[in-house]
Short mmCIF file of C-alpha atoms in Angstrom, two decimals:
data_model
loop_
_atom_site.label_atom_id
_atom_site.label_comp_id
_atom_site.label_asym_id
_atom_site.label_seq_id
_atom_site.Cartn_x
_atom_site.Cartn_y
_atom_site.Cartn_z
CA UNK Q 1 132.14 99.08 -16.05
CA UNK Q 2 132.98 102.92 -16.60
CA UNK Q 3 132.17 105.70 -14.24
CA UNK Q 4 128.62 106.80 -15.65
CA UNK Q 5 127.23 103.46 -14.95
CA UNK Q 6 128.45 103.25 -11.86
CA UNK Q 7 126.46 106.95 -10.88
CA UNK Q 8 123.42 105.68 -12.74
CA UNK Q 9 121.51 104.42 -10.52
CA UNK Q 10 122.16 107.00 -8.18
CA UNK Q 11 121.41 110.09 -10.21
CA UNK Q 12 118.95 108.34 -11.87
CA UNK Q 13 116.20 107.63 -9.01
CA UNK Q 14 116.20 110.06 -6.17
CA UNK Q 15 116.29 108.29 -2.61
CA UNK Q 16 113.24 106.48 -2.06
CA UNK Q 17 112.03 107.52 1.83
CA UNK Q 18 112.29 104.81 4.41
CA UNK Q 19 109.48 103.27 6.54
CA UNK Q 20 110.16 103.73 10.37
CA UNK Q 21 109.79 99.91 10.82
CA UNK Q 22 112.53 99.63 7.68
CA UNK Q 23 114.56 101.94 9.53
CA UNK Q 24 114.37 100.20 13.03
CA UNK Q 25 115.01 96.87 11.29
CA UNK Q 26 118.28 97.89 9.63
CA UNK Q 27 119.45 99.56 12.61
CA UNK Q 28 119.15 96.31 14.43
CA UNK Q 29 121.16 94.03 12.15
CA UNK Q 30 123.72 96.47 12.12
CA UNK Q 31 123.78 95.83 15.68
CA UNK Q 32 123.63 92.70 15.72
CA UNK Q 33 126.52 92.17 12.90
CA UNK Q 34 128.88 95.03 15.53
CA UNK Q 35 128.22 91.85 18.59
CA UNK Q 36 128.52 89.16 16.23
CA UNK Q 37 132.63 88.95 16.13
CA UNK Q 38 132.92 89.70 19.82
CA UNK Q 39 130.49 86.72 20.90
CA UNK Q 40 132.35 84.33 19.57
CA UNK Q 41 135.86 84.62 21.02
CA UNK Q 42 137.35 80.84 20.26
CA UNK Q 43 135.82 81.29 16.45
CA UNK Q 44 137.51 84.61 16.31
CA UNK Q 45 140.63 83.15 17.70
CA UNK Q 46 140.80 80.00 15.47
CA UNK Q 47 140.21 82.39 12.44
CA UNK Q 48 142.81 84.76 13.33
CA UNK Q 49 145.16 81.53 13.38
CA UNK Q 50 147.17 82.94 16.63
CA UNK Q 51 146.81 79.56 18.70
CA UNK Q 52 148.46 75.98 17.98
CA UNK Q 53 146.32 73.20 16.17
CA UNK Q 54 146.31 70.49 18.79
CA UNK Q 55 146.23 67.96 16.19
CA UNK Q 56 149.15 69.40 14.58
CA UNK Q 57 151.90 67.03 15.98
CA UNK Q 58 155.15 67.92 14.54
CA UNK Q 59 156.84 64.48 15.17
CA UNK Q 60 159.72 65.32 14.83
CA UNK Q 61 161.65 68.58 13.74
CA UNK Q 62 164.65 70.37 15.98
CA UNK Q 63 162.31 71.86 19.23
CA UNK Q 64 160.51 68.17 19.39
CA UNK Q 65 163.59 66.39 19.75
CA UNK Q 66 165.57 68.85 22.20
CA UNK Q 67 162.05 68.41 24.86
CA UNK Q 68 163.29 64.30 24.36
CA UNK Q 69 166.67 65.17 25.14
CA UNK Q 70 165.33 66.80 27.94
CA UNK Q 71 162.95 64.60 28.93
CA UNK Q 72 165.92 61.99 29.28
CA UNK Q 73 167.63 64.45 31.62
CA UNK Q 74 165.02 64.50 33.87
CA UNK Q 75 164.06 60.99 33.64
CA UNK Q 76 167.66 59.74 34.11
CA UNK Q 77 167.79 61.82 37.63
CA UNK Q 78 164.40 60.58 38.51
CA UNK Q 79 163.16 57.24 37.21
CA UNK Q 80 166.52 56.28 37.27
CA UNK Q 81 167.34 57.10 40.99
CA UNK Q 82 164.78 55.09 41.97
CA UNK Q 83 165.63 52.36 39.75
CA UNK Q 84 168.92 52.31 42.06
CA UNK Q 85 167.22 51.53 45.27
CA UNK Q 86 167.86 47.90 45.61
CA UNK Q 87 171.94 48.93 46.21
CA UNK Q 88 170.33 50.93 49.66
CA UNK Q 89 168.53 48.20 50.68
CA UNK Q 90 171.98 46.15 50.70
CA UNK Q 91 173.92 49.00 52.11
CA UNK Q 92 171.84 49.67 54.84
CA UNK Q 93 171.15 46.56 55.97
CA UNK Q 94 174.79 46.13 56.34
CA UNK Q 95 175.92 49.79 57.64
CA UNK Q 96 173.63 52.30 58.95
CA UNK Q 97 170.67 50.61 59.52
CA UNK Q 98 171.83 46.93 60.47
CA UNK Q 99 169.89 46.52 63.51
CA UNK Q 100 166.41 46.85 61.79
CA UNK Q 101 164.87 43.94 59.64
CA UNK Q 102 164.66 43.39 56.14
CA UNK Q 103 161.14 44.31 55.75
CA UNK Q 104 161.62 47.37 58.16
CA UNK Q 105 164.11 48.61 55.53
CA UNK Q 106 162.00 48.00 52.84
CA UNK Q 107 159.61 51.00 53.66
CA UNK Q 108 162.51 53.46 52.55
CA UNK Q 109 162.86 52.22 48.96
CA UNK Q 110 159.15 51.46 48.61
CA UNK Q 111 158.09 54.67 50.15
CA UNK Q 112 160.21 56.82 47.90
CA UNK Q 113 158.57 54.74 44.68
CA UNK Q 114 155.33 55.49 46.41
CA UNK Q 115 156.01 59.02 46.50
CA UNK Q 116 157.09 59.30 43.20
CA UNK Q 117 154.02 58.13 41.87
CA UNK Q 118 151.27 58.73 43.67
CA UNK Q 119 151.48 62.99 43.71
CA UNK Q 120 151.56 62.54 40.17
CA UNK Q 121 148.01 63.18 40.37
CA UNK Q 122 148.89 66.45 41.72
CA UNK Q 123 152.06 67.33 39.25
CA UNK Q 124 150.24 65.92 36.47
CA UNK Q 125 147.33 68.42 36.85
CA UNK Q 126 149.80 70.90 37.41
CA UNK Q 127 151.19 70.35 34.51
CA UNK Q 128 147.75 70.55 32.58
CA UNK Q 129 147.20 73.89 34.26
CA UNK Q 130 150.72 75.68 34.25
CA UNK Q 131 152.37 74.39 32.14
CA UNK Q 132 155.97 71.79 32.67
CA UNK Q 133 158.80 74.68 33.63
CA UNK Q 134 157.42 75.34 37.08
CA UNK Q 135 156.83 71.59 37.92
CA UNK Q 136 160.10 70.67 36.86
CA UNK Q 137 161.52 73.81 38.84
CA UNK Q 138 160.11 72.75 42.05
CA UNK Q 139 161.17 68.81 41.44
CA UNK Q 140 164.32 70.02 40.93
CA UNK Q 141 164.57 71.81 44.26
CA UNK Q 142 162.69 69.09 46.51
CA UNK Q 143 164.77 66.33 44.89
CA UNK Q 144 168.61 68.05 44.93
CA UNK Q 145 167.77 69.48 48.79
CA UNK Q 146 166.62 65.43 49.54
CA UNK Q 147 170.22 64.44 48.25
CA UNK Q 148 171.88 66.68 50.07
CA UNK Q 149 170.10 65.55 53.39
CA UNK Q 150 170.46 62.07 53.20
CA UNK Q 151 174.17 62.95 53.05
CA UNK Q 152 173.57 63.82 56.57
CA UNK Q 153 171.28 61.35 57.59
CA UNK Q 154 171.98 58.83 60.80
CA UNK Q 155 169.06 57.84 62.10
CA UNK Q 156 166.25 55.53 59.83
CA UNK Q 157 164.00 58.45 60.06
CA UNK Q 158 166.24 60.81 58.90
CA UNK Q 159 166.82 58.74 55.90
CA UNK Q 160 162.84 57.84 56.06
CA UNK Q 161 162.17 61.56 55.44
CA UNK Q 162 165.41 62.92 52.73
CA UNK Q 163 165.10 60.12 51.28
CA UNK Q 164 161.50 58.46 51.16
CA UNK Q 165 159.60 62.00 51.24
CA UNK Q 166 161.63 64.96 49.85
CA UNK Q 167 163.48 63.39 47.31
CA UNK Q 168 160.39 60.74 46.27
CA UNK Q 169 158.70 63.70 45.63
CA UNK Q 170 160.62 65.52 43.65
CA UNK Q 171 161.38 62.77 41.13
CA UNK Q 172 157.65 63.21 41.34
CA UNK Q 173 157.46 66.60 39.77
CA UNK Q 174 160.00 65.76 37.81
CA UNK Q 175 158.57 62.71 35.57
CA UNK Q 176 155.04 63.59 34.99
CA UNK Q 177 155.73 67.12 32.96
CA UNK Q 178 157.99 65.15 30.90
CA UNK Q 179 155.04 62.68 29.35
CA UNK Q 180 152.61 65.66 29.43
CA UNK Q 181 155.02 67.88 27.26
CA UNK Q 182 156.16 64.92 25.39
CA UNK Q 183 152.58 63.79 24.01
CA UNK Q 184 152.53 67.27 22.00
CA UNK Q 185 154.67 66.96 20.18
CA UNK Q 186 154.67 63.76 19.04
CA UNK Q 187 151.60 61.13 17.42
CA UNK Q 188 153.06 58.66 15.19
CA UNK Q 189 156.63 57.97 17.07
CA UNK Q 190 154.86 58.90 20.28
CA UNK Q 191 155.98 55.93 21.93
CA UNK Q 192 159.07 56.02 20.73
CA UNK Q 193 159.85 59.22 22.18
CA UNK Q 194 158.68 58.29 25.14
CA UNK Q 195 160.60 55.19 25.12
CA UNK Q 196 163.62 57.03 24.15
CA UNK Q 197 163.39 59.82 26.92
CA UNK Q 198 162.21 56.87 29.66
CA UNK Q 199 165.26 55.32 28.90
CA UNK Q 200 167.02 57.49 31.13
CA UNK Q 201 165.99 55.80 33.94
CA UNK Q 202 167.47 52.58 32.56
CA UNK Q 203 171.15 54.66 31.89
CA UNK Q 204 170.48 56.51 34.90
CA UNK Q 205 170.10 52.53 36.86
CA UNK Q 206 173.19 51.52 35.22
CA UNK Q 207 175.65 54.65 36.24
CA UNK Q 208 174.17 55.36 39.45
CA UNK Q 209 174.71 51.98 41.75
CA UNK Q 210 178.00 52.01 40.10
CA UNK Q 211 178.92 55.33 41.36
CA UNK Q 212 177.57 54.72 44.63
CA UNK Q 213 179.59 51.34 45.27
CA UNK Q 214 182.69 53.10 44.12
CA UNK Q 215 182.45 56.15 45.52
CA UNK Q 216 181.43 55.18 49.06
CA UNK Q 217 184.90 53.05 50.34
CA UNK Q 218 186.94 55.92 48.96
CA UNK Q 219 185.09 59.41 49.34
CA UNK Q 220 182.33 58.25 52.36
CA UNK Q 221 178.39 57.49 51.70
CA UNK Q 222 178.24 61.88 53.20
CA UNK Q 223 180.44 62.89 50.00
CA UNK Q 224 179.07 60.12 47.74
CA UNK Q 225 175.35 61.46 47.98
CA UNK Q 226 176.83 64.90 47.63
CA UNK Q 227 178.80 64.12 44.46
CA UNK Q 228 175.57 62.69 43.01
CA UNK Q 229 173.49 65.41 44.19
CA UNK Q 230 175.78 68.22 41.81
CA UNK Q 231 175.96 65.74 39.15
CA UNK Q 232 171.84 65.47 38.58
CA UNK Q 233 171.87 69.16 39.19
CA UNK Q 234 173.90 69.81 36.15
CA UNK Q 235 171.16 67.54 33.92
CA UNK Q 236 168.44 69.20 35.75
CA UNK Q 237 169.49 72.34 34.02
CA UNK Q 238 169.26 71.05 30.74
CA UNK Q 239 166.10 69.65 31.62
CA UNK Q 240 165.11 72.97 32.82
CA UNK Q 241 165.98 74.84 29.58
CA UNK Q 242 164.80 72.30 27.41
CA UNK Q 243 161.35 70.84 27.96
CA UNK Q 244 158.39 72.91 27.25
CA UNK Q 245 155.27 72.23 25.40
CA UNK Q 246 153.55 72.65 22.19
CA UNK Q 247 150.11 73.81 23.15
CA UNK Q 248 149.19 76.51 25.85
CA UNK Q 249 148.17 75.59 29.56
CA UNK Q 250 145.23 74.35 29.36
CA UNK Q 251 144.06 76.53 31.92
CA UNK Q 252 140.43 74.68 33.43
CA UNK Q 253 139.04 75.35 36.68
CA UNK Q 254 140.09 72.59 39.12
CA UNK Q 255 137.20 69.66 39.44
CA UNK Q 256 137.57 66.94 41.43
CA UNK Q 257 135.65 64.78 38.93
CA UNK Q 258 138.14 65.45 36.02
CA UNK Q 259 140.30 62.78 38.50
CA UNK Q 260 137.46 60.26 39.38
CA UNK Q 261 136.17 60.64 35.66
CA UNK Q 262 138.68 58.41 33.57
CA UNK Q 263 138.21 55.27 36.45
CA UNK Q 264 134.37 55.63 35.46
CA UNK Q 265 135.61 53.70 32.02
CA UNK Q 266 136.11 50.45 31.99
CA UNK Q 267 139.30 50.52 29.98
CA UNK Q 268 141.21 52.96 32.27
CA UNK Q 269 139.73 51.27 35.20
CA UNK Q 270 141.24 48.11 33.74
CA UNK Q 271 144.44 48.83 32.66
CA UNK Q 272 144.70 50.84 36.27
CA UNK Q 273 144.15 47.50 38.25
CA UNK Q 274 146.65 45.80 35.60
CA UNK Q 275 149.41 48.84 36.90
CA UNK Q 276 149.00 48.21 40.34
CA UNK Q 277 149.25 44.73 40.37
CA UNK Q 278 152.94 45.13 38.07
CA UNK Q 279 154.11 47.37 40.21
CA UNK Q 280 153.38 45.35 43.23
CA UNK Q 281 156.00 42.61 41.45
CA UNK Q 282 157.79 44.40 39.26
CA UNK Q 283 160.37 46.69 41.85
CA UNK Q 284 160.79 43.01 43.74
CA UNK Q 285 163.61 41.74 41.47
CA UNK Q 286 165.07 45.49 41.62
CA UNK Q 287 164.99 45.75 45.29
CA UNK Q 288 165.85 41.65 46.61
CA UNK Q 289 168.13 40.64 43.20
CA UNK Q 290 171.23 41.92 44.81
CA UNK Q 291 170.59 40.03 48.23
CA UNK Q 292 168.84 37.27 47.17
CA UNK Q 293 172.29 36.67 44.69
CA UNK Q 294 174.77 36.74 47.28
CA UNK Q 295 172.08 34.27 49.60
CA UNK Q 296 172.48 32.40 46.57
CA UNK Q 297 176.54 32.27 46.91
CA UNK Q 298 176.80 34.82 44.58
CA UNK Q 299 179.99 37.20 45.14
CA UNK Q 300 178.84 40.31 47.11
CA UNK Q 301 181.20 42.16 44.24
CA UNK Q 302 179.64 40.34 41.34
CA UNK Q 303 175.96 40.41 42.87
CA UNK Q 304 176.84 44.35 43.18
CA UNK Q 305 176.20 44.44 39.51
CA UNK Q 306 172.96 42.71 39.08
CA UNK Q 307 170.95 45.88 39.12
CA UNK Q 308 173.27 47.82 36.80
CA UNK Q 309 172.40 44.40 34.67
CA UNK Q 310 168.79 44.86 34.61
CA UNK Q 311 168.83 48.40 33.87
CA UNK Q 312 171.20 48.03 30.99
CA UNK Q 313 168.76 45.18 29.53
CA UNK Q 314 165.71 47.75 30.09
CA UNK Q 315 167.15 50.35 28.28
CA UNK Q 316 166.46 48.11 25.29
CA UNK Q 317 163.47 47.21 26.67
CA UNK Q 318 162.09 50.25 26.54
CA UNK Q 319 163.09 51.80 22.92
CA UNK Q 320 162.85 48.81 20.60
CA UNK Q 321 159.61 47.52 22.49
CA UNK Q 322 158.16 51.14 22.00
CA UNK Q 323 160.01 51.22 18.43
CA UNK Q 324 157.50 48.24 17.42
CA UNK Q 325 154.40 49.09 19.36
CA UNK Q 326 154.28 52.29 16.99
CA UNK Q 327 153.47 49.76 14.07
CA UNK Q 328 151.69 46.62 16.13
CA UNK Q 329 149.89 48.51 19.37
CA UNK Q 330 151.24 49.52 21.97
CA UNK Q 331 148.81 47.50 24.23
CA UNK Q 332 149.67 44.37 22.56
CA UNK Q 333 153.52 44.84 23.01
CA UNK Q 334 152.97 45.59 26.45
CA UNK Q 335 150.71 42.26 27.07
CA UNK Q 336 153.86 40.08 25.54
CA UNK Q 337 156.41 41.51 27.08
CA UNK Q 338 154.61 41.74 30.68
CA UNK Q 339 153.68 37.43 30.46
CA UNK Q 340 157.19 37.03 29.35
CA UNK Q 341 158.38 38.87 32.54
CA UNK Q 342 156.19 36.78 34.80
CA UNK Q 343 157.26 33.14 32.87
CA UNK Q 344 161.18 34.27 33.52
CA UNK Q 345 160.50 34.83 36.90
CA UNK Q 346 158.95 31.76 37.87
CA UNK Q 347 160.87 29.34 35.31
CA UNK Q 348 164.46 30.90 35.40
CA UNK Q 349 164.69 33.22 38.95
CA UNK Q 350 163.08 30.57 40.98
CA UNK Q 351 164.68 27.70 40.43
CA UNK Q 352 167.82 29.86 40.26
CA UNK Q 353 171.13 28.26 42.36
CA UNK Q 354 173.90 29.21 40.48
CA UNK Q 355 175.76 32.79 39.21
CA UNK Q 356 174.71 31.90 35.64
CA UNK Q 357 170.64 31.61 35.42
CA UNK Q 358 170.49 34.57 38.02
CA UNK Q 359 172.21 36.60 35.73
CA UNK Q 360 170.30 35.46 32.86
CA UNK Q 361 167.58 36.13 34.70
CA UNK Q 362 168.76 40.02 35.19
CA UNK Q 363 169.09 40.59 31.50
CA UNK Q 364 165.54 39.00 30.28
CA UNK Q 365 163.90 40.67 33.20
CA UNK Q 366 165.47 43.52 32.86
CA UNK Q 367 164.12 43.63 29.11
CA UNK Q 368 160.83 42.79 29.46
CA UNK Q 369 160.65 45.21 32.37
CA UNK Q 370 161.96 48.10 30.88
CA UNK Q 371 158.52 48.07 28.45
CA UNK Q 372 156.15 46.84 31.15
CA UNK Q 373 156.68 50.13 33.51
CA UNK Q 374 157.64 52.71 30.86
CA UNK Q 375 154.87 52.04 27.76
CA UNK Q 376 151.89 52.45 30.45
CA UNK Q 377 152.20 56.41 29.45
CA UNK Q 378 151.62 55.51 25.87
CA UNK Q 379 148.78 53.16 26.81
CA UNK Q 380 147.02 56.07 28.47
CA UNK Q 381 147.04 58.43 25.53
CA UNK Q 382 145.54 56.36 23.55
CA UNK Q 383 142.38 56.20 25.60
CA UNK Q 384 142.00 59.90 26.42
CA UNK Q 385 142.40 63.84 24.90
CA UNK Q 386 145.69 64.71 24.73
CA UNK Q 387 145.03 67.86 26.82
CA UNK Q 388 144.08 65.84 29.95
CA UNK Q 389 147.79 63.48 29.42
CA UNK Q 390 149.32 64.70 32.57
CA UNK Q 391 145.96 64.71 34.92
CA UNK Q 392 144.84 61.00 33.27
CA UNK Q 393 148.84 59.99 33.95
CA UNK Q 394 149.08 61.22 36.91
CA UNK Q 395 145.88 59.74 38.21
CA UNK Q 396 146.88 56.01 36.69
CA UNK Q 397 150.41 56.26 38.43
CA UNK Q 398 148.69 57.82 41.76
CA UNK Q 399 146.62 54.43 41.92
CA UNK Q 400 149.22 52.36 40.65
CA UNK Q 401 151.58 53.42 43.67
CA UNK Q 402 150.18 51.62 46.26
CA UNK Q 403 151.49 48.62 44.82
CA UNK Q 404 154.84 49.73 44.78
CA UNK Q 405 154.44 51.37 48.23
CA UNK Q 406 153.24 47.85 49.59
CA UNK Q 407 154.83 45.25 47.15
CA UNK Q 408 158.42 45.29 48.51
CA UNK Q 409 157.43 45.53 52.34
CA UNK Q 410 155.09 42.56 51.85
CA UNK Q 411 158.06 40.93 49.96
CA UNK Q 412 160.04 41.62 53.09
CA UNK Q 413 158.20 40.13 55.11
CA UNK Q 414 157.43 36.94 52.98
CA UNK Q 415 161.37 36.45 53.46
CA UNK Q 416 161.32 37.09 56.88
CA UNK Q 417 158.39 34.22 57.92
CA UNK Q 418 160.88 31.66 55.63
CA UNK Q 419 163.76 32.59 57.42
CA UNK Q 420 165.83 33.89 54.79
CA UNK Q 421 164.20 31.90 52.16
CA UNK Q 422 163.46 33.85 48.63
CA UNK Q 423 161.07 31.14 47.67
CA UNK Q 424 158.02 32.72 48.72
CA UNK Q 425 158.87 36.31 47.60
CA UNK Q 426 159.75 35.01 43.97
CA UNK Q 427 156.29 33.28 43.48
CA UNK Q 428 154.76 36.44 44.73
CA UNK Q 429 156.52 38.56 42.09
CA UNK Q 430 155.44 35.74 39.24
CA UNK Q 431 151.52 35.72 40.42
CA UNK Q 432 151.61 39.44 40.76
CA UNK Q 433 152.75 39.81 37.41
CA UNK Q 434 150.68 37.20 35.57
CA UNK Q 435 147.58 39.03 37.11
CA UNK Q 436 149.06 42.63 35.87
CA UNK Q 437 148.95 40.80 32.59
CA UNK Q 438 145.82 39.42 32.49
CA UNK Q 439 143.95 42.56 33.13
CA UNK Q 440 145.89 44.49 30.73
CA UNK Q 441 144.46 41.93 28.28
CA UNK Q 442 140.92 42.59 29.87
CA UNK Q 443 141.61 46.13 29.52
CA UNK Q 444 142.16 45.73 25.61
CA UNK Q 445 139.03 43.11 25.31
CA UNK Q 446 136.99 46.50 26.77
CA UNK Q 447 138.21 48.57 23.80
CA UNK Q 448 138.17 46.36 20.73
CA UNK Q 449 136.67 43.40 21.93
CA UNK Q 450 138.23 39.58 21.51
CA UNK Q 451 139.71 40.76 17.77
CA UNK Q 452 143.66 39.52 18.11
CA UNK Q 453 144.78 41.67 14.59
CA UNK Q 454 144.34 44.57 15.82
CA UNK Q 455 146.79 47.35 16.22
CA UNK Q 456 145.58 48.91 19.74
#
């Protein structure tokens, strides 16, 4: 079109005088189209492109994989210290604390698992809100400055509080941002990254009651704790640098409903009953193998190795397990593995006399353990936003710690009214467990019903 035609029309007609209702009406949808963009900021933003898509996981790529590295870091000095408790609960039953009973003990190692799971429904929201650096900053702190006081400890409340309290919760703070940042980056392989980076704690219950049985008749339990207290603060700082997450802080005013909401559904409810009843039997074997072995006739310096045993097994347990439930469901790899834990333990650990079926028992355990109390994470994304995975995690785990604060005390004390006896604690692990399992079936019947070929 040349330049003429493009004057025609207006040298052609002269301006044709406006109405003063025309007027006002054009004056208000210019208005109107001036507020339009700035009433709308989350269209504006999404338009403009300068946020993340949250249902853009990467699943993979360089970043993703360094937060898993990471994430084992951090898992291996948390997870995996507690995974180590059962060699205290033999060492101070014979050295500092040999005047108090078994179940007496008992409290320290539960305790600290309590504390490492039930403020998760504090760090987890923290996490939601802030972000994983400062979480894992302050875990760092609480759990190093616990190490460094048990060092010191003499007296069982001394150890009650470094141990039990300050360190508990600083493995606290330091698990729950990992499975928050985790679950952004990854869909597809989620649960095997989050087998991969929980099997730190299986590595981390391997090297660590080695290093303490070593370490202690040559360097002192004061210098032993200390050594291991630098040690985890050199992973720490890897962990420090390296997990972050995909998506910006989600930033929501706190509501104490957002925590009672999720047990309001019948599947969370579920599977959150199934949780507390594996963790009330699942730590048993961890915390009583190594004494209930050398009861047995076991070696003390053969039994000593029974809980690096199960942890080794686990750390299989919890990559291959996660490996398939990424193709079958993770809540029907979870339900296998969870009744084959319970059949071991009352067909192989209780009739158990001998060095050989106890240590059979350490590896299958170990195993099917290793995906029963890591794969629960995975189990919980699937039945929730991922923007609420660290507030919905931390309030499963917050419930689900009351049966590991009261499973190993109640153990305890099973062993103490049968006078040294391991009978009695050993059928309480397998019922325990065979419940857990049943209402993680329950759980899966409330989201797709009695179908078995389903990948859930």
């Amino acid at each position: 079109m040349d330049q003429s035609s493009e004057q025609l029309p207006r040298d052609s007609h002269p301006p044709t005088p406006r109405s003063k209702d025309s007027q006002m009406s054009i004056a208000k949808d210019d208005i109107l189209q001036e507020k339009k963009p700035q009433s709308d900021p989350k269209t504006q933003l999404m338009e403009k492109g300068t946020g993340p898509d949250p249902n853009a996981f990467p699943d993979g790529g360089f970043e993703a994989w360094l937060v898993v590295l990471g994430g084992f870091c951090a898992v291996f000095c948390s997870f995996g210290w507690i995974n180590c408790i059962g060699v205290f609960q033999n060492y101070y039953e014979q050295n500092q604390l040999k005047n108090y009973s078994s179940s007496t003990i008992a409290w320290i190692p539960s305790t600290q698992s309590f504390m490492m799971f039930f403020p998760g429904i504090v760090a987890g929201r923290m996490t939601d809100e802030l972000g994983p650096r400062i979480p894992i900053l302050l875990g760092t702190f609480l759990h190093i400055f616990g190490l460094m006081m048990i060092s010191i400890s003499k007296e069982y409340y001394q150890f009650f509080l470094s141990q039990s309290i300050c360190s508990g919760l600083g493995c606290s703070f330091l698990f729950y941002p990992v499975i928050a940042a985790l679950g952004t980056w990854f869909l597809k392989h989620r649960a095997l990254a989050f087998g991969i980076a929980v099997s730190g704690s299986s590595l981390g219950g391997v090297v660590l009651p080695i290093m303490v049985q070593r370490l202690i008749p040559h360097i002192g339990f004061g210098w032993t704790m200390r050594a291991l207290a630098f040690m985890l603060l050199g992973l720490l700082v890897v962990a420090n640098l390296t997990i972050k997450s995909r998506l910006p802080p989600a930033r929501r005013p706190f509501a104490l409903k957002d925590l009672i909401t999720p047990f309001m559904e019948k599947p969370f409810f579920l599977l959150a009953l199934a949780s507390f009843f594996i963790y009330i039997g699942g730590f048993l074997p961890f915390n009583f193998l190594i004494v209930q072995g050398v009861a047995s006739g076991m070696s003390p310096s053969l039994a000593s190795y029974l809980v690096p045993i199960v942890n080794g097994a686990s750390t299989f347990g919890r990559i291959l397990p996660a490996h398939i439930g990424d193709t079958i469901g993770v809540f029907n790899v979870m339900i296998i593995l969870s009744a084959f834990g319970a059949v071991m333990t009352l067909a192989l650990w209780l009739p158990a006399a001998s060095n050989a079926p106890i240590i059979i028992f350490a590896v299958l355990y170990g195993f099917a353990s290793g995906c029963t109390l890591s794969i629960i994470p995975a189990m919980v994304a699937k039945l929730g936003h991922i923007s609420q995975l660290g507030s919905r995690n931390g309030a499963m785990y917050a419930f689900a710690s009351f049966g590991a604060l009261v499973g190993s005390p109640i153990g305890g004390a099973i062993q103490n009214r049968q006078h040294g006896s391991y009978l009695g604690l050993i059928v309480f692990t397998g019922v325990a467990l065979i419940i857990g399992t049943v209402l993680a079936v329950l759980s899966r019947t409330a989201i797709v019903g009695l179908k078995v070929k389903v990948k859930i």
